[in-house]
Amino acid sequence: MFGMIPFERSDDNFFDLFDNFERKFFGNTNANLPAFRTDIRDAGDKFILEAELPGFQKEDISLDLKDGILTIHAEHHQKTEAKDDKGGYIRRERRYGSFSRSFDVTGIDESGITAAYTNGILELSLPKAKPAVPETKRIAID
């Protein structure tokens, strides 16, 4: 569950050591693209994860769960065209954005995860896994 705690994104963060190495080595080409914000609350028997994804449609968002890692991916395409009477372009704009974040969901009941998207906020309910209680067995004496 340690992975559910969001960390401050800065260059001196130990947890981003390899990420920062890659950025410094290859150049930070996505420097102007902010990651989407998330809030995580402990609601007793579950965690509530709220991700801010304004401007996205529900169809633009995908949630993938593999090997105890939950990945939220949002991709946005927008195209605007304005033509004159002859069909020539007066203005043509395209915008593309892709955001992705991953979370370690160790200690979460993966089969009980639910999600809802309303007004730009993706809300995931992550129920905590019940701890396994070792079974006690009586052995008969002959």
Coordinates of C-alpha atoms in Angstrom, one line a residue:
M1 CA 0.0 0.0 0.0
F2 CA 3.1 2.2 0.2
G3 CA 2.6 2.9 -3.5
M4 CA -0.7 4.6 -3.0
I5 CA 0.9 7.6 -1.3
P6 CA 1.5 10.3 -3.9
F7 CA 5.0 11.8 -3.8
E8 CA 6.0 15.4 -4.5
R9 CA 7.4 15.6 -8.1
S10 CA 10.7 17.3 -7.8
D11 CA 14.2 16.7 -9.1
D12 CA 15.7 15.7 -5.8
N13 CA 13.0 13.0 -5.0
F14 CA 14.7 9.6 -4.4
F15 CA 11.8 7.7 -5.8
D16 CA 12.1 9.5 -9.2
L17 CA 15.8 8.8 -9.5
F18 CA 15.5 6.8 -12.8
D19 CA 12.8 9.1 -14.2
N20 CA 14.9 12.1 -13.6
F21 CA 18.0 10.3 -15.1
E22 CA 16.0 9.6 -18.3
R23 CA 14.8 13.2 -18.5
K24 CA 18.3 14.7 -18.0
F25 CA 19.8 12.2 -20.5
F26 CA 17.3 12.4 -23.3
G27 CA 16.0 15.9 -22.5
N28 CA 12.7 16.9 -20.9
T29 CA 10.5 17.1 -24.0
N30 CA 7.3 17.0 -22.0
A31 CA 8.3 19.8 -19.6
N32 CA 5.1 21.8 -20.3
L33 CA 2.7 19.0 -19.8
P34 CA 1.5 18.7 -16.2
A35 CA 0.6 15.3 -14.8
F36 CA -2.9 15.0 -13.6
R37 CA -3.5 15.5 -9.9
T38 CA -4.8 12.8 -7.6
D39 CA -6.1 12.8 -4.0
I40 CA -6.2 9.6 -2.0
R41 CA -8.3 9.3 1.1
D42 CA -8.5 6.4 3.7
A43 CA -12.2 5.8 4.2
G44 CA -11.8 3.0 6.8
D45 CA -12.6 -0.2 4.8
K46 CA -11.4 1.3 1.5
F47 CA -9.3 4.0 -0.2
I48 CA -10.9 6.6 -2.4
L49 CA -8.7 7.9 -5.2
E50 CA -9.8 11.0 -7.0
A51 CA -8.0 12.0 -10.2
E52 CA -8.6 15.4 -11.9
L53 CA -9.1 14.9 -15.6
P54 CA -10.9 18.0 -16.9
G55 CA -11.7 18.1 -20.6
F56 CA -11.7 14.4 -21.1
Q57 CA -14.7 12.2 -22.0
K58 CA -15.3 9.0 -20.2
E59 CA -14.3 7.2 -23.5
D60 CA -10.9 8.9 -23.4
I61 CA -9.9 7.2 -20.1
S62 CA -8.7 3.7 -19.6
L63 CA -8.0 1.8 -16.3
D64 CA -5.7 -1.2 -16.5
L65 CA -4.9 -3.6 -13.7
K66 CA -2.0 -6.0 -14.1
D67 CA 0.3 -7.7 -11.6
G68 CA -0.9 -5.5 -8.7
I69 CA -0.3 -2.2 -10.6
L70 CA -3.3 0.1 -11.5
T71 CA -2.6 2.4 -14.4
I72 CA -4.9 5.3 -15.3
H73 CA -4.4 6.5 -18.8
A74 CA -6.2 9.4 -20.5
E75 CA -5.8 10.5 -24.1
H76 CA -7.4 13.5 -25.7
H77 CA -7.6 14.4 -29.4
Q78 CA -9.1 17.7 -30.5
K79 CA -9.2 19.1 -34.1
T80 CA -10.7 22.5 -35.1
E81 CA -10.9 23.6 -38.7
A82 CA -12.2 26.8 -40.2
K83 CA -12.3 27.2 -44.0
D84 CA -13.2 30.1 -46.4
D85 CA -15.7 29.8 -49.2
K86 CA -13.2 28.2 -51.5
G87 CA -12.3 25.5 -49.1
G88 CA -8.9 27.1 -48.1
Y89 CA -7.9 27.0 -44.5
I90 CA -8.2 30.2 -42.5
R91 CA -7.4 28.4 -39.3
R92 CA -6.6 24.8 -38.5
E93 CA -5.7 23.7 -35.0
R94 CA -4.9 20.3 -33.5
R95 CA -4.3 19.4 -29.9
Y96 CA -3.3 16.1 -28.4
G97 CA -2.6 15.2 -24.8
S98 CA -1.8 11.9 -23.2
F99 CA -1.4 11.4 -19.5
S100 CA -0.7 8.3 -17.5
R101 CA -0.1 7.4 -13.8
S102 CA 0.4 4.1 -12.1
F103 CA -0.3 3.0 -8.5
D104 CA 0.7 0.0 -6.5
V105 CA -2.5 -1.7 -5.3
T106 CA -0.9 -4.2 -3.0
G107 CA -3.4 -4.8 -0.1
I108 CA -6.4 -4.0 -2.3
D109 CA -9.2 -6.4 -3.1
E110 CA -8.8 -6.1 -6.9
S111 CA -12.1 -7.7 -7.7
G112 CA -14.0 -5.0 -5.8
I113 CA -12.5 -1.9 -7.5
T114 CA -15.2 0.4 -8.9
A115 CA -14.8 3.7 -10.9
A116 CA -17.1 6.6 -11.8
Y117 CA -16.3 9.7 -13.9
T118 CA -18.3 12.9 -13.2
N119 CA -17.6 16.5 -14.1
G120 CA -13.9 15.9 -14.8
I121 CA -13.2 13.9 -11.7
L122 CA -12.4 10.2 -11.9
E123 CA -13.3 8.5 -8.6
L124 CA -12.1 5.0 -7.8
S125 CA -13.2 3.0 -4.8
L126 CA -10.4 0.7 -3.7
P127 CA -11.6 -1.8 -1.0
K128 CA -8.9 -3.0 1.3
A129 CA -8.2 -6.7 1.2
K130 CA -9.2 -8.6 4.3
P131 CA -6.2 -10.0 6.1
A132 CA -5.9 -13.8 5.8
V133 CA -6.6 -15.4 9.1
P134 CA -4.6 -18.6 9.6
E135 CA -7.0 -21.5 10.0
T136 CA -6.6 -23.6 13.2
K137 CA -7.0 -27.3 12.9
R138 CA -7.6 -29.8 15.7
I139 CA -5.8 -33.0 15.4
A140 CA -7.3 -36.1 17.0
I141 CA -5.1 -38.1 19.3
D142 CA -5.3 -41.9 18.7

